[in-house]
């Protein structure tokens, strides 16, 4: 499994995760940022939107 090095809200993380893991699940389950929610699950409602380098993804 690939290793990821990244920053969230100014804090550095180094994790090994499945390449199939969604960003939503990584943030909620590995980083414990549960403010990111899944609602529609289809990219329509925006509840899972986060800012990546200032751009919504
Ligand atoms: S849950 Fe992601 S857009 Fe609705």
PDB file of C-alpha atoms in Angstrom, residues 1-2 28 48:
ATOM      1  CA  UNK A   1       0.000   0.000   0.000  1.00  0.00           C
ATOM      2  CA  UNK A   2       1.244   3.478  -0.826  1.00  0.00           C
ATOM      3  CA  UNK A  28     -12.838  10.870   8.771  1.00  0.00           C
ATOM      4  CA  UNK A  48     -18.043  16.098   1.398  1.00  0.00           C
TER       5      UNK A  48
END
